[in-house]
Amino acid sequence: MICKVSDFMKDLNSLNIEHLEKWFTDESTIWIPPSNEISGKNRILALFRAIFRRYEKIEWQVSEIFPLGDQKYFYQTISYGNMVGKDIYENSICTVIQFSENGKIIYLSDYFKDTKAFN
């Protein structure tokens, strides 16, 4: 299942919503600050569309993946990029992700070291 995390992050880095669709269902829930927690495939994909529009460039590099059991993982990422009209930034992120038995994302929650870039 650790490769599922890597596969998901590869699809996220593509910045292609069509590549992300396969990961979510109507029962999926994500929380990516500064947005509120949201549920449902269509709402999640709309959030990713909005996130991608805010950036001229964004990329994530996973550095560590830790299995927590029950299809749940904790992983560390560094994101690089710049929001439209803003300077380049780098941010450390920790993510908790849980997959269903068939490999869909049940829950994903990000924790950012620095939230200045969102203000």
Backbone as a printed PyTorch tensor [residue, N CA C, xyz], in Angstrom:
tensor([[[  0.8160,  -1.2050,   0.0000],
         [  0.0000,   0.0000,   0.0000],
         [  0.8560,   1.2650,   0.0000]],

        [[  2.1010,   1.1890,   0.4770],
         [  2.9410,   2.3840,   0.4700],
         [  3.0460,   2.9270,  -0.9510]],

        [[  3.0690,   2.0270,  -1.9410],
         [  3.1450,   2.5050,  -3.3200],
         [  1.8820,   3.2750,  -3.6910]],

        [[  0.7480,   3.0310,  -3.0190],
         [ -0.4730,   3.8010,  -3.2700],
         [ -0.2430,   5.2700,  -2.9430]],

        [[  0.4750,   5.5420,  -1.8490],
         [  0.7900,   6.9280,  -1.4970],
         [  1.6180,   7.5530,  -2.6160]],

        [[  2.6460,   6.8620,  -3.0490],
         [  3.4950,   7.3760,  -4.1270],
         [  2.7060,   7.5540,  -5.4230]],

        [[  1.8370,   6.6080,  -5.7410],
         [  1.0180,   6.7040,  -6.9520],
         [  0.0700,   7.8990,  -6.8750]],

        [[ -0.5540,   8.0980,  -5.7080],
         [ -1.4390,   9.2480,  -5.5300],
         [ -0.6610,  10.5530,  -5.6990]],

        [[  0.5170,  10.6320,  -5.0850],
         [  1.3020,  11.8660,  -5.1710],
         [  1.7800,  12.1160,  -6.6010]],

        [[  2.0590,  11.0700,  -7.3530],
         [  2.4190,  11.2330,  -8.7660],
         [  1.2450,  11.8380,  -9.5270]],

        [[  0.0440,  11.3260,  -9.2670],
         [ -1.1450,  11.8740,  -9.9280],
         [ -1.4140,  13.3090,  -9.4710]],

        [[ -1.1800,  13.6130,  -8.2040],
         [ -1.3490,  14.9820,  -7.7110],
         [ -0.3750,  15.9160,  -8.4210]],

        [[  0.8710,  15.4930,  -8.5640],
         [  1.8760,  16.3090,  -9.2410],
         [  1.5790,  16.5310, -10.7230]],

        [[  0.7420,  15.7020, -11.3040],
         [  0.3700,  15.8980, -12.7050],
         [ -0.5040,  17.1430, -12.8640]],

        [[ -1.1210,  17.5850, -11.7800],
         [ -2.0560,  18.7250, -11.7700],
         [ -3.2170,  18.4910, -12.7390]],

        [[ -3.5280,  17.2240, -12.9620],
         [ -4.5850,  16.8280, -13.8860],
         [ -5.7290,  16.2160, -13.0840]],

        [[ -6.8610,  16.9040, -13.0820],
         [ -8.0230,  16.4420, -12.3150],
         [ -8.4500,  15.0460, -12.7490]],

        [[ -8.3370,  14.7460, -14.0280],
         [ -8.7220,  13.4140, -14.5130],
         [ -7.8900,  12.3190, -13.8650]],

        [[ -6.6390,  12.6120, -13.5410],
         [ -5.7930,  11.6180, -12.8620],
         [ -6.1880,  11.4600, -11.3980]],

        [[ -6.7830,  12.4940, -10.8150],
         [ -7.1770,  12.4340,  -9.4000],
         [ -8.5380,  11.7750,  -9.1900]],

        [[ -9.3830,  11.7900, -10.2000],
         [-10.7470,  11.2680, -10.0630],
         [-10.7990,   9.8490,  -9.5160]],

        [[ -9.8700,   9.0130,  -9.9550],
         [ -9.9020,   7.5910,  -9.5860],
         [ -9.6400,   7.3540,  -8.0950]],

        [[ -9.1120,   8.3550,  -7.3930],
         [ -8.7410,   8.1800,  -5.9940],
         [ -9.8850,   8.4250,  -5.0160]],

        [[-10.9530,   9.0830,  -5.4580],
         [-11.9910,   9.5330,  -4.5270],
         [-13.3520,   8.9510,  -4.8550]],

        [[-14.1810,   8.8550,  -3.8080],
         [-15.5670,   8.4150,  -3.9440],
         [-16.4480,   9.4550,  -3.2420]],

        [[-17.7370,   9.2350,  -3.2840],
         [-18.6540,  10.1390,  -2.5860],
         [-18.5120,  10.0340,  -1.0680]],

        [[-17.8340,   9.0030,  -0.5880],
         [-17.6080,   8.8300,   0.8520],
         [-16.2560,   9.3940,   1.3120]],

        [[-15.4200,   9.8430,   0.3800],
         [-14.0990,  10.3810,   0.7340],
         [-14.2320,  11.7170,   1.4590]],

        [[-13.3000,  11.9550,   2.3870],
         [-13.2380,  13.2200,   3.1180],
         [-11.7990,  13.7010,   3.1180]],

        [[-11.6140,  15.0060,   2.8530],
         [-10.2770,  15.5820,   2.9340],
         [-10.3350,  16.8950,   3.7070]],

        [[ -9.1900,  17.2340,   4.2850],
         [ -9.0500,  18.5160,   4.9610],
         [ -7.6880,  19.0790,   4.5850]],

        [[ -7.7080,  20.1050,   3.7460],
         [ -6.4900,  20.7820,   3.3160],
         [ -6.6330,  22.2530,   3.6930]],

        [[ -6.0440,  22.6490,   4.8290],
         [ -6.1430,  24.0540,   5.2380],
         [ -5.6120,  24.9750,   4.1370]],

        [[ -6.1400,  26.1560,   3.9840],
         [ -7.0630,  26.8340,   4.8900],
         [ -8.5260,  26.4940,   4.6330]],

        [[ -8.8340,  25.5940,   3.6950],
         [-10.2210,  25.1870,   3.4600],
         [-10.7430,  24.3770,   4.6330]],

        [[-12.0500,  24.3040,   4.7380],
         [-12.6710,  23.4370,   5.7340],
         [-12.6520,  21.9980,   5.2410]],

        [[-12.8890,  21.0630,   6.1380],
         [-13.0040,  19.6530,   5.7690],
         [-14.1780,  19.5140,   4.7990]],

        [[-13.9610,  18.7450,   3.7210],
         [-15.0390,  18.5200,   2.7620],
         [-15.1480,  17.0390,   2.4380]],

        [[-16.3360,  16.6390,   2.0160],
         [-16.5990,  15.2420,   1.6680],
         [-17.2440,  15.1770,   0.2990]],

        [[-17.0240,  14.0580,  -0.3640],
         [-17.6390,  13.7960,  -1.6620],
         [-16.6990,  14.0740,  -2.8130]],

        [[-16.6890,  13.1610,  -3.7510],
         [-15.7710,  13.2160,  -4.8880],
         [-15.8550,  14.5460,  -5.6430]],

        [[-17.0500,  14.9850,  -6.0040],
         [-17.1920,  16.2050,  -6.8010],
         [-16.6880,  17.4410,  -6.0560]],

        [[-16.9760,  17.5370,  -4.7810],
         [-16.5120,  18.6870,  -3.9950],
         [-14.9960,  18.6530,  -3.8320]],

        [[-14.4350,  17.4580,  -3.6410],
         [-12.9770,  17.3200,  -3.5050],
         [-12.2800,  17.7230,  -4.8010]],

        [[-12.7850,  17.2590,  -5.9200],
         [-12.1780,  17.6130,  -7.2010],
         [-12.3120,  19.1070,  -7.4800]],

        [[-13.4210,  19.7090,  -7.0710],
         [-13.5850,  21.1660,  -7.2150],
         [-12.5460,  21.9040,  -6.3750]],

        [[-12.2580,  21.3960,  -5.1800],
         [-11.2300,  22.0180,  -4.3350],
         [ -9.8690,  21.9370,  -5.0180]],

        [[ -9.5220,  20.7820,  -5.5620],
         [ -8.2380,  20.6640,  -6.2580],
         [ -8.1750,  21.5990,  -7.4720]],

        [[ -9.2720,  21.7310,  -8.2110],
         [ -9.2840,  22.6750,  -9.3360],
         [ -8.9830,  24.0910,  -8.8440]],

        [[ -9.6180,  24.4770,  -7.7360],
         [ -9.4080,  25.8170,  -7.1750],
         [ -7.9650,  25.9940,  -6.6990]],

        [[ -7.4150,  24.9660,  -6.0710],
         [ -6.0200,  25.0300,  -5.6130],
         [ -5.0910,  25.1920,  -6.8090]],

        [[ -5.2660,  24.3850,  -7.8300],
         [ -4.3860,  24.4290,  -8.9970],
         [ -4.4570,  25.7820,  -9.7030]],

        [[ -5.6400,  26.4130,  -9.7320],
         [ -5.7860,  27.7300, -10.3730],
         [ -5.0290,  28.8280,  -9.6260]],

        [[ -4.8220,  28.6390,  -8.3330],
         [ -4.1540,  29.6660,  -7.5190],
         [ -2.6480,  29.6980,  -7.7230]],

        [[ -2.1040,  28.6810,  -8.3670],
         [ -0.6580,  28.5470,  -8.5020],
         [ -0.1890,  28.6820,  -9.9400]],

        [[  0.9310,  29.3810, -10.1120],
         [  1.6200,  29.3660, -11.4020],
         [  2.3940,  28.0650, -11.5280]],

        [[  2.9060,  27.5900, -10.3950],
         [  3.6610,  26.3320, -10.3520],
         [  3.5300,  25.7620,  -8.9510]],

        [[  3.3480,  24.4530,  -8.8740],
         [  3.3380,  23.7670,  -7.5800],
         [  3.7830,  22.3280,  -7.8040]],

        [[  4.5560,  21.8280,  -6.8570],
         [  5.0800,  20.4590,  -6.9360],
         [  5.2740,  19.9460,  -5.5190]],

        [[  5.0330,  18.6570,  -5.3380],
         [  5.2200,  18.0140,  -4.0430],
         [  6.2550,  16.9110,  -4.1650]],

        [[  7.1510,  16.8180,  -3.1700],
         [  8.1330,  15.7330,  -3.1200],
         [  7.9800,  15.0160,  -1.7760]],

        [[  7.6590,  13.7400,  -1.8430],
         [  7.4880,  12.9330,  -0.6370],
         [  8.8610,  12.4870,  -0.1520]],

        [[  9.1110,  12.6850,   1.1460],
         [ 10.4120,  12.2940,   1.6870],
         [ 10.3390,  11.0320,   2.5410]],

        [[  9.2690,  10.8320,   3.2610],
         [  9.1360,   9.6610,   4.1490],
         [  7.6890,   9.2080,   4.1550]],

        [[  7.4700,   7.8990,   4.2040],
         [  6.1320,   7.3270,   4.3310],
         [  6.1630,   6.3320,   5.4850]],

        [[  5.2480,   6.5030,   6.4310],
         [  5.1930,   5.6340,   7.6020],
         [  3.8430,   4.9240,   7.6550]],

        [[  3.8220,   3.5930,   7.6140],
         [  2.5550,   2.8670,   7.7530],
         [  2.0640,   2.9320,   9.1980]],

        [[  0.7690,   3.1790,   9.3720],
         [  0.1720,   3.2620,  10.7100],
         [ -0.7560,   2.0840,  10.9940]],

        [[ -0.9680,   1.2240,  10.0090],
         [ -1.8890,   0.1030,  10.1640],
         [ -3.2680,   0.4700,   9.6520]],

        [[ -4.0820,  -0.5360,   9.3900],
         [ -5.4570,  -0.3600,   8.9310],
         [ -5.5270,   0.5170,   7.6760]],

        [[ -4.5960,   0.3150,   6.7160],
         [ -4.5630,   1.0420,   5.4480],
         [ -4.3320,   2.5560,   5.6370]],

        [[ -3.7720,   2.9350,   6.7950],
         [ -3.5360,   4.3440,   7.1010],
         [ -2.0370,   4.6130,   7.0980]],

        [[ -1.6560,   5.7980,   6.5770],
         [ -0.2490,   6.1880,   6.4620],
         [ -0.0620,   7.6330,   6.8840]],

        [[  1.1290,   7.9080,   7.3500],
         [  1.5770,   9.2640,   7.6560],
         [  2.7550,   9.5150,   6.7280]],

        [[  2.7360,  10.6340,   6.0030],
         [  3.8810,  10.8990,   5.1410],
         [  4.2620,  12.3690,   5.1720]],

        [[  5.5640,  12.5970,   4.9320],
         [  6.1270,  13.9350,   4.9300],
         [  6.3860,  14.3610,   3.4960]],

        [[  6.0620,  15.6040,   3.2150],
         [  6.2080,  16.1550,   1.8780],
         [  6.7800,  17.5630,   1.9790]],

        [[  7.5070,  17.9490,   0.9660],
         [  7.8970,  19.3460,   0.8060],
         [  7.2130,  19.8300,  -0.4620]],

        [[  6.4910,  20.9410,  -0.3450],
         [  5.8730,  21.5280,  -1.5320],
         [  6.6860,  22.7440,  -1.9580]],

        [[  6.7750,  22.9020,  -3.2640],
         [  7.4960,  24.0180,  -3.8710],
         [  6.5550,  24.6850,  -4.8590]],

        [[  6.6690,  25.9810,  -4.9700],
         [  5.8800,  26.6300,  -5.9990],
         [  5.6910,  28.0960,  -5.7340]],

        [[  4.7820,  28.6680,  -6.5120],
         [  4.3970,  30.0420,  -6.2500],
         [  2.9570,  30.2540,  -6.6660]],

        [[  2.2570,  30.9990,  -5.8200],
         [  0.8990,  31.3870,  -6.1410],
         [  0.9740,  32.4900,  -7.1940]],

        [[ -0.0790,  32.6310,  -7.9560],
         [ -0.1240,  33.6360,  -9.0120],
         [  0.2430,  35.0070,  -8.4340]],

        [[  1.2760,  35.6230,  -9.0150],
         [  1.6970,  36.9570,  -8.6070],
         [  2.5010,  37.0260,  -7.3300]],

        [[  2.8940,  35.8800,  -6.7720],
         [  3.6530,  35.8720,  -5.5190],
         [  5.0010,  35.1930,  -5.7170]],

        [[  5.8700,  35.3780,  -4.7120],
         [  7.2040,  34.7920,  -4.7610],
         [  7.1620,  33.2770,  -4.5930]],

        [[  8.2500,  32.6320,  -4.9830],
         [  8.4160,  31.1860,  -4.8170],
         [  8.5110,  30.8690,  -3.3210]],

        [[  7.9200,  29.7660,  -2.9230],
         [  7.9730,  29.3460,  -1.5370],
         [  8.2830,  27.8520,  -1.4550]],

        [[  8.6250,  27.4310,  -0.2520],
         [  8.8290,  26.0210,   0.0690],
         [  8.1310,  25.7930,   1.3990]],

        [[  7.4190,  24.6790,   1.5250],
         [  6.6880,  24.4100,   2.7550],
         [  6.7530,  22.9230,   3.0820]],

        [[  6.8870,  22.6160,   4.3550],
         [  6.8630,  21.2270,   4.8220],
         [  5.4350,  20.8650,   5.1990]],

        [[  5.0300,  19.6700,   4.7810],
         [  3.6660,  19.1930,   5.0300],
         [  3.7350,  17.7790,   5.5940]],

        [[  2.9020,  17.5060,   6.5680],
         [  2.6810,  16.1440,   7.0410],
         [  1.2430,  15.7830,   6.6880]],

        [[  1.0510,  14.5860,   6.2100],
         [ -0.2680,  14.1540,   5.7570],
         [ -0.6200,  12.8180,   6.3830]],

        [[ -1.8740,  12.7080,   6.7990],
         [ -2.4440,  11.4320,   7.2210],
         [ -3.4170,  11.0320,   6.1200]],

        [[ -3.2620,   9.8060,   5.6360],
         [ -4.1270,   9.3220,   4.5540],
         [ -4.5710,   7.9020,   4.8770]],

        [[ -5.8300,   7.6030,   4.5710],
         [ -6.3350,   6.2450,   4.7630],
         [ -7.0190,   5.7990,   3.4810]],

        [[ -6.7110,   4.5740,   3.0750],
         [ -7.2750,   3.9800,   1.8760],
         [ -8.3070,   2.9210,   2.2430]],

        [[ -9.2590,   2.7310,   1.3520],
         [-10.2040,   1.6220,   1.4930],
         [ -9.5130,   0.3460,   1.0160]],

        [[-10.1790,  -0.7710,   1.1750],
         [ -9.6240,  -2.0440,   0.7190],
         [ -9.3670,  -2.0410,  -0.7860]],

        [[-10.1760,  -1.2910,  -1.5380],
         [ -9.9980,  -1.2650,  -2.9940],
         [ -9.1100,  -0.0980,  -3.4500]],

        [[ -8.4040,   0.5540,  -2.5160],
         [ -7.4080,   1.5470,  -2.8740],
         [ -7.9030,   2.9700,  -3.0530]],

        [[ -9.1550,   3.2360,  -2.7260],
         [ -9.6820,   4.6040,  -2.7980],
         [ -9.3220,   5.3460,  -1.5080]],

        [[ -9.2240,   6.6520,  -1.6030],
         [ -8.9170,   7.4440,  -0.4100],
         [-10.1940,   7.6510,   0.4040]],

        [[-10.1530,   7.1980,   1.6480],
         [-11.2530,   7.3990,   2.5750],
         [-11.0990,   8.7540,   3.2600]],

        [[ -9.8610,   9.0400,   3.6940],
         [ -9.6010,  10.2580,   4.4570],
         [ -8.1960,  10.7600,   4.1480]],

        [[ -8.0680,  12.0740,   4.0190],
         [ -6.7740,  12.7040,   3.8320],
         [ -6.7930,  14.0210,   4.5880]],

        [[ -5.7550,  14.2650,   5.3760],
         [ -5.6530,  15.5200,   6.1180],
         [ -4.2150,  16.0020,   6.0980]],

        [[ -4.0270,  17.2560,   5.6810],
         [ -2.6980,  17.8800,   5.6400],
         [ -2.4670,  18.7550,   6.8580]],

        [[ -1.2100,  18.8120,   7.2790],
         [ -0.7710,  19.6780,   8.3750],
         [  0.4430,  20.4370,   7.8690]],

        [[  0.3300,  21.7690,   7.7740],
         [  1.3780,  22.5900,   7.1960],
         [  2.2590,  23.1840,   8.2890]],

        [[  3.5640,  23.2030,   8.0340],
         [  4.5010,  23.8300,   8.9730],
         [  4.3130,  25.3410,   8.9700]],

        [[  4.0620,  25.9070,   7.7830],
         [  3.9480,  27.3460,   7.6450],
         [  2.7330,  27.6600,   6.7840]],

        [[  1.8650,  28.5360,   7.2540],
         [  0.6590,  28.8770,   6.4840],
         [  0.7120,  30.3070,   5.9330]],

        [[  1.8500,  30.9810,   6.0080],
         [  1.9640,  32.3560,   5.5090],
         [  1.6030,  32.4630,   4.0310]],

        [[  1.9690,  31.4610,   3.2460],
         [  1.7430,  31.5130,   1.8010],
         [  0.2500,  31.6000,   1.4610]],

        [[ -0.6230,  31.1800,   2.3830],
         [ -2.0490,  31.1680,   2.1150],
         [ -2.7330,  32.4710,   2.4810]],

        [[ -2.0270,  33.3580,   3.1530],
         [ -2.6260,  34.6230,   3.6090],
         [ -2.5380,  35.6990,   2.5660]]])
